[in-house]
Amino acid sequence: MSDTNGSGGVHTDPAALRELSELATAEQAEVGPDGAVAGYRAERTLRLGVELKRQFRRRRTQLVLGFVAILPFILVIAFEVGQSNPNRRSGGFVDLATASAPNFVVLALFVSGTFLLPMIVALFFGDTIASESSWSSLKYLLAIPVPRHRLLRQKAIVSGLLSAAALVLLPLVSLLVGVIWYGAGDAISPTGDAVTFGDSMIALLLSTVYIVVQLAWVAGLALLLSVSTEAPLGAVGGTVLVAILSQILDQITALEGLRNYLPTHYSFAWIDLISTDIDWSNMASGVLSSLIYTTVFLLLAGRRFATKDVTS
């Protein structure tokens, strides 16, 4: 096939070169109706199970879920170290926390609803795309190739599952801890209403669902910031700052009716469920407000990611 001249050069047989060229020219890749190479299926790329396992292995996921699980124990220790009256039947949510297991769950959701829960959702959604950019792995995911809309959707679904897991884990562990320490008694509201243990379980279930839905706007905003920056801390921190700013503005009574349009205005509307006479109006407004904000943020995130010049 080849020989070597005296000067050390290598001369390849021209006939062999022509044969290889003809074979390469004859080889044709089959193309499907959508223009993709035959055998390629977009739905096989970045499967949910694979991405979910990958995110579960990350230390930040393990730390967040671990902290959520031990938070109820920290609250119990705080009450044991301090002074509390388990037979108290009046006062605020903190005063009533040790009256029964349902009241303890209400306290856990109440104290974490201002900062911790929004931060958890912001962390999972704000880190999802921005972290790939910071690791310079986003362009390789797209080169597999994973369609952009599928990558964004799969990442958002996994982030949503992790966020929901954390939001559900808190009341579940709190309920278990509360039953052990404070018993399965009636839920006592600050107004003095007593809700049976069975009814309070339904109320807490609906409260958890409401919190998940209400915090969807945080997820949408965090995802929008995540596709707009290569700094995960910027996406997460920006979302948390917006949530805090909204809460601050909501305390300014001079704004009057304008406060109703703030995304955090109905954050604690679920408290109305801990009553014998439930008012659903605030929760309905909270769900509507959250869905509107979430839809706008997700549409902007999708548009931004579809046109973004991915270089990292």
PDB file of C-alpha atoms in Angstrom:
ATOM      1  CA  MET A   1       0.000   0.000   0.000  1.00  0.00           C
ATOM      2  CA  SER A   2       2.871   2.395   0.677  1.00  0.00           C
ATOM      3  CA  ASP A   3       6.591   2.752   0.160  1.00  0.00           C
ATOM      4  CA  THR A   4       9.251   4.988   1.600  1.00  0.00           C
ATOM      5  CA  ASN A   5      11.761   6.957  -0.452  1.00  0.00           C
ATOM      6  CA  GLY A   6      15.267   7.688   0.560  1.00  0.00           C
ATOM      7  CA  SER A   7      14.405  11.037   2.093  1.00  0.00           C
ATOM      8  CA  GLY A   8      12.084   9.459   4.641  1.00  0.00           C
ATOM      9  CA  GLY A   9       8.802  10.583   3.030  1.00  0.00           C
ATOM     10  CA  VAL A  10       5.808   8.286   2.929  1.00  0.00           C
ATOM     11  CA  HIS A  11       4.003   7.804  -0.431  1.00  0.00           C
ATOM     12  CA  THR A  12       0.454   6.406  -0.183  1.00  0.00           C
ATOM     13  CA  ASP A  13      -0.935   4.312  -3.001  1.00  0.00           C
ATOM     14  CA  PRO A  14      -3.201   6.602  -5.116  1.00  0.00           C
ATOM     15  CA  ALA A  15      -5.516   3.679  -5.840  1.00  0.00           C
ATOM     16  CA  ALA A  16      -6.127   3.216  -2.117  1.00  0.00           C
ATOM     17  CA  LEU A  17      -6.940   6.897  -1.693  1.00  0.00           C
ATOM     18  CA  ARG A  18      -9.466   6.750  -4.536  1.00  0.00           C
ATOM     19  CA  GLU A  19     -11.081   3.678  -2.993  1.00  0.00           C
ATOM     20  CA  LEU A  20     -11.473   5.334   0.406  1.00  0.00           C
ATOM     21  CA  SER A  21     -12.891   8.488  -1.184  1.00  0.00           C
ATOM     22  CA  GLU A  22     -15.467   6.502  -3.134  1.00  0.00           C
ATOM     23  CA  LEU A  23     -16.558   4.640   0.001  1.00  0.00           C
ATOM     24  CA  ALA A  24     -16.910   7.882   1.955  1.00  0.00           C
ATOM     25  CA  THR A  25     -18.941   9.433  -0.846  1.00  0.00           C
ATOM     26  CA  ALA A  26     -21.239   6.425  -1.094  1.00  0.00           C
ATOM     27  CA  GLU A  27     -21.979   6.432   2.633  1.00  0.00           C
ATOM     28  CA  GLN A  28     -25.162   8.411   3.175  1.00  0.00           C
ATOM     29  CA  ALA A  29     -26.769   9.100   6.571  1.00  0.00           C
ATOM     30  CA  GLU A  30     -30.492   8.517   6.558  1.00  0.00           C
ATOM     31  CA  VAL A  31     -32.514  11.590   7.404  1.00  0.00           C
ATOM     32  CA  GLY A  32     -35.954  11.519   8.990  1.00  0.00           C
ATOM     33  CA  PRO A  33     -38.966  13.673   8.059  1.00  0.00           C
ATOM     34  CA  ASP A  34     -37.994  16.266  10.669  1.00  0.00           C
ATOM     35  CA  GLY A  35     -34.504  16.647   9.227  1.00  0.00           C
ATOM     36  CA  ALA A  36     -32.794  14.724  12.033  1.00  0.00           C
ATOM     37  CA  VAL A  37     -30.472  11.785  11.464  1.00  0.00           C
ATOM     38  CA  ALA A  38     -32.380   8.503  11.457  1.00  0.00           C
ATOM     39  CA  GLY A  39     -32.418   6.963  14.915  1.00  0.00           C
ATOM     40  CA  TYR A  40     -32.186  10.264  16.767  1.00  0.00           C
ATOM     41  CA  ARG A  41     -35.001  10.825  19.238  1.00  0.00           C
ATOM     42  CA  ALA A  42     -35.130  14.073  21.193  1.00  0.00           C
ATOM     43  CA  GLU A  43     -37.187  12.426  23.940  1.00  0.00           C
ATOM     44  CA  ARG A  44     -34.287  10.098  24.692  1.00  0.00           C
ATOM     45  CA  THR A  45     -31.991  12.972  25.622  1.00  0.00           C
ATOM     46  CA  LEU A  46     -31.640  14.278  29.188  1.00  0.00           C
ATOM     47  CA  ARG A  47     -34.220  11.954  30.694  1.00  0.00           C
ATOM     48  CA  LEU A  48     -35.886  13.007  33.926  1.00  0.00           C
ATOM     49  CA  GLY A  49     -34.602  10.020  35.868  1.00  0.00           C
ATOM     50  CA  VAL A  50     -31.018  10.729  34.888  1.00  0.00           C
ATOM     51  CA  GLU A  51     -31.243  14.436  35.684  1.00  0.00           C
ATOM     52  CA  LEU A  52     -33.066  13.779  38.963  1.00  0.00           C
ATOM     53  CA  LYS A  53     -30.388  11.328  40.132  1.00  0.00           C
ATOM     54  CA  ARG A  54     -27.719  13.798  39.107  1.00  0.00           C
ATOM     55  CA  GLN A  55     -29.300  16.589  41.133  1.00  0.00           C
ATOM     56  CA  PHE A  56     -29.858  14.326  44.143  1.00  0.00           C
ATOM     57  CA  ARG A  57     -26.139  13.591  44.202  1.00  0.00           C
ATOM     58  CA  ARG A  58     -25.293  17.271  44.492  1.00  0.00           C
ATOM     59  CA  ARG A  59     -24.268  18.412  47.933  1.00  0.00           C
ATOM     60  CA  ARG A  60     -26.542  21.448  47.913  1.00  0.00           C
ATOM     61  CA  THR A  61     -29.597  19.227  47.387  1.00  0.00           C
ATOM     62  CA  GLN A  62     -28.600  16.945  50.232  1.00  0.00           C
ATOM     63  CA  LEU A  63     -27.892  19.875  52.543  1.00  0.00           C
ATOM     64  CA  VAL A  64     -31.195  21.603  51.792  1.00  0.00           C
ATOM     65  CA  LEU A  65     -33.299  18.498  52.333  1.00  0.00           C
ATOM     66  CA  GLY A  66     -31.265  17.616  55.416  1.00  0.00           C
ATOM     67  CA  PHE A  67     -31.756  21.055  56.949  1.00  0.00           C
ATOM     68  CA  VAL A  68     -35.496  20.966  56.235  1.00  0.00           C
ATOM     69  CA  ALA A  69     -35.680  17.586  58.007  1.00  0.00           C
ATOM     70  CA  ILE A  70     -33.879  18.767  61.148  1.00  0.00           C
ATOM     71  CA  LEU A  71     -35.590  22.170  61.403  1.00  0.00           C
ATOM     72  CA  PRO A  72     -38.572  20.786  63.415  1.00  0.00           C
ATOM     73  CA  PHE A  73     -36.142  19.254  65.918  1.00  0.00           C
ATOM     74  CA  ILE A  74     -34.410  22.620  66.252  1.00  0.00           C
ATOM     75  CA  LEU A  75     -37.763  24.242  66.994  1.00  0.00           C
ATOM     76  CA  VAL A  76     -38.564  21.594  69.626  1.00  0.00           C
ATOM     77  CA  ILE A  77     -35.204  22.165  71.307  1.00  0.00           C
ATOM     78  CA  ALA A  78     -35.882  25.917  71.299  1.00  0.00           C
ATOM     79  CA  PHE A  79     -39.202  25.385  73.063  1.00  0.00           C
ATOM     80  CA  GLU A  80     -37.705  22.888  75.511  1.00  0.00           C
ATOM     81  CA  VAL A  81     -34.850  25.216  76.390  1.00  0.00           C
ATOM     82  CA  GLY A  82     -37.236  28.144  76.716  1.00  0.00           C
ATOM     83  CA  GLN A  83     -40.493  28.273  78.580  1.00  0.00           C
ATOM     84  CA  SER A  84     -43.763  27.280  76.970  1.00  0.00           C
ATOM     85  CA  ASN A  85     -47.166  26.269  78.271  1.00  0.00           C
ATOM     86  CA  PRO A  86     -48.492  23.202  76.411  1.00  0.00           C
ATOM     87  CA  ASN A  87     -52.009  23.930  77.657  1.00  0.00           C
ATOM     88  CA  ARG A  88     -52.090  27.447  76.318  1.00  0.00           C
ATOM     89  CA  ARG A  89     -55.348  28.089  74.444  1.00  0.00           C
ATOM     90  CA  SER A  90     -54.840  31.678  73.320  1.00  0.00           C
ATOM     91  CA  GLY A  91     -52.204  33.924  71.783  1.00  0.00           C
ATOM     92  CA  GLY A  92     -50.328  34.005  68.518  1.00  0.00           C
ATOM     93  CA  PHE A  93     -48.914  31.147  66.485  1.00  0.00           C
ATOM     94  CA  VAL A  94     -45.732  31.009  68.558  1.00  0.00           C
ATOM     95  CA  ASP A  95     -47.722  30.886  71.805  1.00  0.00           C
ATOM     96  CA  LEU A  96     -49.939  28.110  70.456  1.00  0.00           C
ATOM     97  CA  ALA A  97     -47.140  26.063  68.873  1.00  0.00           C
ATOM     98  CA  THR A  98     -46.903  23.554  71.732  1.00  0.00           C
ATOM     99  CA  ALA A  99     -50.670  23.100  72.162  1.00  0.00           C
ATOM    100  CA  SER A 100     -50.792  20.202  69.662  1.00  0.00           C
ATOM    101  CA  ALA A 101     -49.064  18.613  66.683  1.00  0.00           C
ATOM    102  CA  PRO A 102     -51.140  20.578  64.122  1.00  0.00           C
ATOM    103  CA  ASN A 103     -50.226  23.838  65.840  1.00  0.00           C
ATOM    104  CA  PHE A 104     -46.565  22.865  65.738  1.00  0.00           C
ATOM    105  CA  VAL A 105     -46.815  22.264  61.976  1.00  0.00           C
ATOM    106  CA  VAL A 106     -48.495  25.645  61.535  1.00  0.00           C
ATOM    107  CA  LEU A 107     -45.625  27.293  63.398  1.00  0.00           C
ATOM    108  CA  ALA A 108     -42.992  25.508  61.280  1.00  0.00           C
ATOM    109  CA  LEU A 109     -44.663  26.677  58.067  1.00  0.00           C
ATOM    110  CA  PHE A 110     -45.233  30.170  59.454  1.00  0.00           C
ATOM    111  CA  VAL A 111     -41.649  30.879  60.592  1.00  0.00           C
ATOM    112  CA  SER A 112     -40.124  29.431  57.421  1.00  0.00           C
ATOM    113  CA  GLY A 113     -42.549  31.044  54.979  1.00  0.00           C
ATOM    114  CA  THR A 114     -40.961  34.496  55.017  1.00  0.00           C
ATOM    115  CA  PHE A 115     -37.421  33.594  53.973  1.00  0.00           C
ATOM    116  CA  LEU A 116     -36.522  29.889  54.082  1.00  0.00           C
ATOM    117  CA  LEU A 117     -39.148  28.444  51.737  1.00  0.00           C
ATOM    118  CA  PRO A 118     -38.734  31.132  49.030  1.00  0.00           C
ATOM    119  CA  MET A 119     -34.956  30.698  49.272  1.00  0.00           C
ATOM    120  CA  ILE A 120     -35.216  26.925  48.773  1.00  0.00           C
ATOM    121  CA  VAL A 121     -37.326  27.338  45.623  1.00  0.00           C
ATOM    122  CA  ALA A 122     -35.021  30.097  44.376  1.00  0.00           C
ATOM    123  CA  LEU A 123     -31.991  27.870  44.977  1.00  0.00           C
ATOM    124  CA  PHE A 124     -33.291  24.903  42.992  1.00  0.00           C
ATOM    125  CA  PHE A 125     -34.575  26.972  40.065  1.00  0.00           C
ATOM    126  CA  GLY A 126     -31.973  29.742  40.034  1.00  0.00           C
ATOM    127  CA  ASP A 127     -29.074  27.306  40.078  1.00  0.00           C
ATOM    128  CA  THR A 128     -30.351  24.916  37.425  1.00  0.00           C
ATOM    129  CA  ILE A 129     -29.216  26.607  34.176  1.00  0.00           C
ATOM    130  CA  ALA A 130     -26.766  29.155  35.569  1.00  0.00           C
ATOM    131  CA  SER A 131     -24.691  26.415  37.208  1.00  0.00           C
ATOM    132  CA  GLU A 132     -24.310  24.622  33.874  1.00  0.00           C
ATOM    133  CA  SER A 133     -23.113  27.896  32.354  1.00  0.00           C
ATOM    134  CA  SER A 134     -20.641  28.487  35.178  1.00  0.00           C
ATOM    135  CA  TRP A 135     -19.251  24.964  34.740  1.00  0.00           C
ATOM    136  CA  SER A 136     -18.987  25.508  30.939  1.00  0.00           C
ATOM    137  CA  SER A 137     -21.085  22.377  30.423  1.00  0.00           C
ATOM    138  CA  LEU A 138     -24.224  23.979  28.986  1.00  0.00           C
ATOM    139  CA  LYS A 139     -22.871  24.079  25.435  1.00  0.00           C
ATOM    140  CA  TYR A 140     -21.996  20.392  25.645  1.00  0.00           C
ATOM    141  CA  LEU A 141     -25.528  19.491  26.736  1.00  0.00           C
ATOM    142  CA  LEU A 142     -26.887  21.349  23.735  1.00  0.00           C
ATOM    143  CA  ALA A 143     -24.330  19.651  21.483  1.00  0.00           C
ATOM    144  CA  ILE A 144     -25.534  16.113  22.411  1.00  0.00           C
ATOM    145  CA  PRO A 145     -27.855  17.474  20.934  1.00  0.00           C
ATOM    146  CA  VAL A 146     -30.577  18.260  23.466  1.00  0.00           C
ATOM    147  CA  PRO A 147     -33.193  20.685  22.065  1.00  0.00           C
ATOM    148  CA  ARG A 148     -33.178  23.931  24.023  1.00  0.00           C
ATOM    149  CA  HIS A 149     -36.845  23.813  24.916  1.00  0.00           C
ATOM    150  CA  ARG A 150     -36.451  20.238  26.174  1.00  0.00           C
ATOM    151  CA  LEU A 151     -33.379  21.070  28.236  1.00  0.00           C
ATOM    152  CA  LEU A 152     -35.151  23.987  29.882  1.00  0.00           C
ATOM    153  CA  ARG A 153     -38.300  21.942  30.481  1.00  0.00           C
ATOM    154  CA  GLN A 154     -36.460  18.948  31.954  1.00  0.00           C
ATOM    155  CA  LYS A 155     -34.389  21.175  34.210  1.00  0.00           C
ATOM    156  CA  ALA A 156     -37.510  23.043  35.369  1.00  0.00           C
ATOM    157  CA  ILE A 157     -39.431  19.827  36.088  1.00  0.00           C
ATOM    158  CA  VAL A 158     -36.585  18.385  38.161  1.00  0.00           C
ATOM    159  CA  SER A 159     -36.219  21.672  40.049  1.00  0.00           C
ATOM    160  CA  GLY A 160     -39.965  21.662  40.672  1.00  0.00           C
ATOM    161  CA  LEU A 161     -39.872  18.099  42.000  1.00  0.00           C
ATOM    162  CA  LEU A 162     -37.008  18.914  44.366  1.00  0.00           C
ATOM    163  CA  SER A 163     -38.718  22.103  45.547  1.00  0.00           C
ATOM    164  CA  ALA A 164     -42.006  20.288  46.140  1.00  0.00           C
ATOM    165  CA  ALA A 165     -40.157  17.543  48.013  1.00  0.00           C
ATOM    166  CA  ALA A 166     -38.619  20.096  50.368  1.00  0.00           C
ATOM    167  CA  LEU A 167     -41.926  21.935  50.853  1.00  0.00           C
ATOM    168  CA  VAL A 168     -43.743  18.671  51.651  1.00  0.00           C
ATOM    169  CA  LEU A 169     -40.943  17.272  53.800  1.00  0.00           C
ATOM    170  CA  LEU A 170     -41.139  20.159  56.279  1.00  0.00           C
ATOM    171  CA  PRO A 171     -44.781  19.683  57.364  1.00  0.00           C
ATOM    172  CA  LEU A 172     -44.442  15.879  57.324  1.00  0.00           C
ATOM    173  CA  VAL A 173     -41.456  15.842  59.679  1.00  0.00           C
ATOM    174  CA  SER A 174     -43.027  18.620  61.769  1.00  0.00           C
ATOM    175  CA  LEU A 175     -46.201  16.568  62.147  1.00  0.00           C
ATOM    176  CA  LEU A 176     -44.275  13.493  63.235  1.00  0.00           C
ATOM    177  CA  VAL A 177     -42.212  15.479  65.716  1.00  0.00           C
ATOM    178  CA  GLY A 178     -45.305  17.321  66.947  1.00  0.00           C
ATOM    179  CA  VAL A 179     -47.254  14.109  67.579  1.00  0.00           C
ATOM    180  CA  ILE A 180     -44.349  12.679  69.585  1.00  0.00           C
ATOM    181  CA  TRP A 181     -43.772  15.775  71.697  1.00  0.00           C
ATOM    182  CA  TYR A 182     -47.148  17.511  71.886  1.00  0.00           C
ATOM    183  CA  GLY A 183     -49.763  14.886  71.005  1.00  0.00           C
ATOM    184  CA  ALA A 184     -52.446  14.642  68.329  1.00  0.00           C
ATOM    185  CA  GLY A 185     -54.798  17.275  69.711  1.00  0.00           C
ATOM    186  CA  ASP A 186     -57.041  19.885  68.169  1.00  0.00           C
ATOM    187  CA  ALA A 187     -55.587  22.763  66.208  1.00  0.00           C
ATOM    188  CA  ILE A 188     -56.175  26.039  68.036  1.00  0.00           C
ATOM    189  CA  SER A 189     -56.330  29.226  65.978  1.00  0.00           C
ATOM    190  CA  PRO A 190     -55.334  32.662  67.335  1.00  0.00           C
ATOM    191  CA  THR A 191     -59.034  33.547  67.301  1.00  0.00           C
ATOM    192  CA  GLY A 192     -59.762  30.710  69.705  1.00  0.00           C
ATOM    193  CA  ASP A 193     -61.368  28.311  67.188  1.00  0.00           C
ATOM    194  CA  ALA A 194     -60.675  24.632  67.833  1.00  0.00           C
ATOM    195  CA  VAL A 195     -60.321  22.435  64.737  1.00  0.00           C
ATOM    196  CA  THR A 196     -60.386  18.666  65.257  1.00  0.00           C
ATOM    197  CA  PHE A 197     -57.254  16.672  64.497  1.00  0.00           C
ATOM    198  CA  GLY A 198     -58.839  15.055  61.434  1.00  0.00           C
ATOM    199  CA  ASP A 199     -60.037  18.353  59.993  1.00  0.00           C
ATOM    200  CA  SER A 200     -56.702  19.976  60.786  1.00  0.00           C
ATOM    201  CA  MET A 201     -54.920  17.295  58.717  1.00  0.00           C
ATOM    202  CA  ILE A 202     -57.030  18.245  55.702  1.00  0.00           C
ATOM    203  CA  ALA A 203     -56.347  21.927  56.395  1.00  0.00           C
ATOM    204  CA  LEU A 204     -52.589  21.314  56.595  1.00  0.00           C
ATOM    205  CA  LEU A 205     -52.664  19.308  53.369  1.00  0.00           C
ATOM    206  CA  LEU A 206     -54.456  22.147  51.577  1.00  0.00           C
ATOM    207  CA  SER A 207     -52.064  24.638  53.178  1.00  0.00           C
ATOM    208  CA  THR A 208     -49.063  22.759  51.796  1.00  0.00           C
ATOM    209  CA  VAL A 209     -50.602  22.617  48.332  1.00  0.00           C
ATOM    210  CA  TYR A 210     -51.341  26.342  48.497  1.00  0.00           C
ATOM    211  CA  ILE A 211     -47.766  27.152  49.545  1.00  0.00           C
ATOM    212  CA  VAL A 212     -46.394  25.102  46.634  1.00  0.00           C
ATOM    213  CA  VAL A 213     -48.655  26.919  44.165  1.00  0.00           C
ATOM    214  CA  GLN A 214     -48.062  30.340  45.695  1.00  0.00           C
ATOM    215  CA  LEU A 215     -44.280  29.970  45.524  1.00  0.00           C
ATOM    216  CA  ALA A 216     -44.466  29.109  41.827  1.00  0.00           C
ATOM    217  CA  TRP A 217     -43.830  32.773  41.025  1.00  0.00           C
ATOM    218  CA  VAL A 218     -40.472  32.462  42.813  1.00  0.00           C
ATOM    219  CA  ALA A 219     -39.667  29.468  40.622  1.00  0.00           C
ATOM    220  CA  GLY A 220     -40.559  31.376  37.462  1.00  0.00           C
ATOM    221  CA  LEU A 221     -38.478  34.409  38.373  1.00  0.00           C
ATOM    222  CA  ALA A 222     -35.496  32.290  39.451  1.00  0.00           C
ATOM    223  CA  LEU A 223     -35.612  30.363  36.168  1.00  0.00           C
ATOM    224  CA  LEU A 224     -35.732  33.614  34.206  1.00  0.00           C
ATOM    225  CA  LEU A 225     -32.674  34.926  36.040  1.00  0.00           C
ATOM    226  CA  SER A 226     -30.954  31.549  35.692  1.00  0.00           C
ATOM    227  CA  VAL A 227     -31.110  31.669  31.880  1.00  0.00           C
ATOM    228  CA  SER A 228     -30.055  35.331  31.908  1.00  0.00           C
ATOM    229  CA  THR A 229     -26.797  34.976  33.834  1.00  0.00           C
ATOM    230  CA  GLU A 230     -23.853  32.632  34.212  1.00  0.00           C
ATOM    231  CA  ALA A 231     -23.634  33.274  37.979  1.00  0.00           C
ATOM    232  CA  PRO A 232     -25.848  30.933  40.043  1.00  0.00           C
ATOM    233  CA  LEU A 233     -25.462  33.153  43.103  1.00  0.00           C
ATOM    234  CA  GLY A 234     -26.746  36.104  41.110  1.00  0.00           C
ATOM    235  CA  ALA A 235     -29.861  34.230  39.991  1.00  0.00           C
ATOM    236  CA  VAL A 236     -30.635  32.866  43.458  1.00  0.00           C
ATOM    237  CA  GLY A 237     -29.742  36.073  45.276  1.00  0.00           C
ATOM    238  CA  GLY A 238     -31.669  38.251  42.840  1.00  0.00           C
ATOM    239  CA  THR A 239     -34.811  36.173  43.318  1.00  0.00           C
ATOM    240  CA  VAL A 240     -34.534  36.245  47.107  1.00  0.00           C
ATOM    241  CA  LEU A 241     -33.978  40.012  47.055  1.00  0.00           C
ATOM    242  CA  VAL A 242     -37.127  40.521  44.977  1.00  0.00           C
ATOM    243  CA  ALA A 243     -39.105  38.382  47.437  1.00  0.00           C
ATOM    244  CA  ILE A 244     -37.762  40.355  50.408  1.00  0.00           C
ATOM    245  CA  LEU A 245     -38.439  43.681  48.691  1.00  0.00           C
ATOM    246  CA  SER A 246     -42.005  42.594  47.953  1.00  0.00           C
ATOM    247  CA  GLN A 247     -42.502  41.657  51.607  1.00  0.00           C
ATOM    248  CA  ILE A 248     -41.139  45.022  52.750  1.00  0.00           C
ATOM    249  CA  LEU A 249     -43.407  46.946  50.388  1.00  0.00           C
ATOM    250  CA  ASP A 250     -46.344  44.851  51.552  1.00  0.00           C
ATOM    251  CA  GLN A 251     -45.863  46.280  55.058  1.00  0.00           C
ATOM    252  CA  ILE A 252     -46.254  49.857  53.857  1.00  0.00           C
ATOM    253  CA  THR A 253     -49.932  50.592  54.442  1.00  0.00           C
ATOM    254  CA  ALA A 254     -49.660  53.878  52.519  1.00  0.00           C
ATOM    255  CA  LEU A 255     -49.644  51.830  49.319  1.00  0.00           C
ATOM    256  CA  GLU A 256     -53.188  50.699  50.161  1.00  0.00           C
ATOM    257  CA  GLY A 257     -54.695  48.657  47.297  1.00  0.00           C
ATOM    258  CA  LEU A 258     -51.441  48.560  45.350  1.00  0.00           C
ATOM    259  CA  ARG A 259     -50.163  45.964  47.814  1.00  0.00           C
ATOM    260  CA  ASN A 260     -52.664  43.472  46.409  1.00  0.00           C
ATOM    261  CA  TYR A 261     -50.567  43.280  43.239  1.00  0.00           C
ATOM    262  CA  LEU A 262     -47.375  42.308  45.061  1.00  0.00           C
ATOM    263  CA  PRO A 263     -46.462  38.630  44.537  1.00  0.00           C
ATOM    264  CA  THR A 264     -46.004  38.054  48.274  1.00  0.00           C
ATOM    265  CA  HIS A 265     -49.186  39.785  49.439  1.00  0.00           C
ATOM    266  CA  TYR A 266     -51.103  36.508  49.788  1.00  0.00           C
ATOM    267  CA  SER A 267     -48.187  34.387  50.994  1.00  0.00           C
ATOM    268  CA  PHE A 268     -49.855  33.545  54.297  1.00  0.00           C
ATOM    269  CA  ALA A 269     -53.449  33.302  53.099  1.00  0.00           C
ATOM    270  CA  TRP A 270     -53.303  29.576  53.971  1.00  0.00           C
ATOM    271  CA  ILE A 271     -53.650  30.557  57.636  1.00  0.00           C
ATOM    272  CA  ASP A 272     -57.370  31.099  56.965  1.00  0.00           C
ATOM    273  CA  LEU A 273     -57.674  27.321  56.717  1.00  0.00           C
ATOM    274  CA  ILE A 274     -57.008  26.957  60.463  1.00  0.00           C
ATOM    275  CA  SER A 275     -60.510  28.037  61.337  1.00  0.00           C
ATOM    276  CA  THR A 276     -64.006  26.633  61.703  1.00  0.00           C
ATOM    277  CA  ASP A 277     -65.295  29.218  59.225  1.00  0.00           C
ATOM    278  CA  ILE A 278     -62.920  29.285  56.263  1.00  0.00           C
ATOM    279  CA  ASP A 279     -62.659  32.356  54.034  1.00  0.00           C
ATOM    280  CA  TRP A 280     -61.434  31.224  50.609  1.00  0.00           C
ATOM    281  CA  SER A 281     -61.249  34.657  48.975  1.00  0.00           C
ATOM    282  CA  ASN A 282     -57.643  35.466  49.906  1.00  0.00           C
ATOM    283  CA  MET A 283     -56.398  32.048  48.845  1.00  0.00           C
ATOM    284  CA  ALA A 284     -58.212  32.299  45.515  1.00  0.00           C
ATOM    285  CA  SER A 285     -56.608  35.692  44.929  1.00  0.00           C
ATOM    286  CA  GLY A 286     -53.223  34.299  45.932  1.00  0.00           C
ATOM    287  CA  VAL A 287     -53.472  31.399  43.487  1.00  0.00           C
ATOM    288  CA  LEU A 288     -54.544  33.705  40.645  1.00  0.00           C
ATOM    289  CA  SER A 289     -51.766  36.189  41.376  1.00  0.00           C
ATOM    290  CA  SER A 290     -49.129  33.471  41.516  1.00  0.00           C
ATOM    291  CA  LEU A 291     -50.294  31.836  38.281  1.00  0.00           C
ATOM    292  CA  ILE A 292     -50.179  35.158  36.421  1.00  0.00           C
ATOM    293  CA  TYR A 293     -46.672  36.007  37.634  1.00  0.00           C
ATOM    294  CA  THR A 294     -45.457  32.454  37.006  1.00  0.00           C
ATOM    295  CA  THR A 295     -46.808  32.368  33.458  1.00  0.00           C
ATOM    296  CA  VAL A 296     -45.185  35.689  32.561  1.00  0.00           C
ATOM    297  CA  PHE A 297     -41.814  34.714  34.046  1.00  0.00           C
ATOM    298  CA  LEU A 298     -41.791  31.276  32.398  1.00  0.00           C
ATOM    299  CA  LEU A 299     -42.669  32.705  28.985  1.00  0.00           C
ATOM    300  CA  LEU A 300     -39.875  35.261  29.310  1.00  0.00           C
ATOM    301  CA  ALA A 301     -37.464  32.541  30.442  1.00  0.00           C
ATOM    302  CA  GLY A 302     -38.358  30.351  27.469  1.00  0.00           C
ATOM    303  CA  ARG A 303     -37.971  33.224  25.018  1.00  0.00           C
ATOM    304  CA  ARG A 304     -34.686  34.321  26.553  1.00  0.00           C
ATOM    305  CA  PHE A 305     -33.181  30.830  26.518  1.00  0.00           C
ATOM    306  CA  ALA A 306     -34.329  30.130  22.956  1.00  0.00           C
ATOM    307  CA  THR A 307     -32.475  33.179  21.634  1.00  0.00           C
ATOM    308  CA  LYS A 308     -29.529  33.179  24.017  1.00  0.00           C
ATOM    309  CA  ASP A 309     -26.029  32.900  22.588  1.00  0.00           C
ATOM    310  CA  VAL A 310     -24.647  29.979  24.587  1.00  0.00           C
ATOM    311  CA  THR A 311     -20.868  30.194  24.726  1.00  0.00           C
ATOM    312  CA  SER A 312     -20.144  28.357  27.976  1.00  0.00           C
TER     313      SER A 312
END
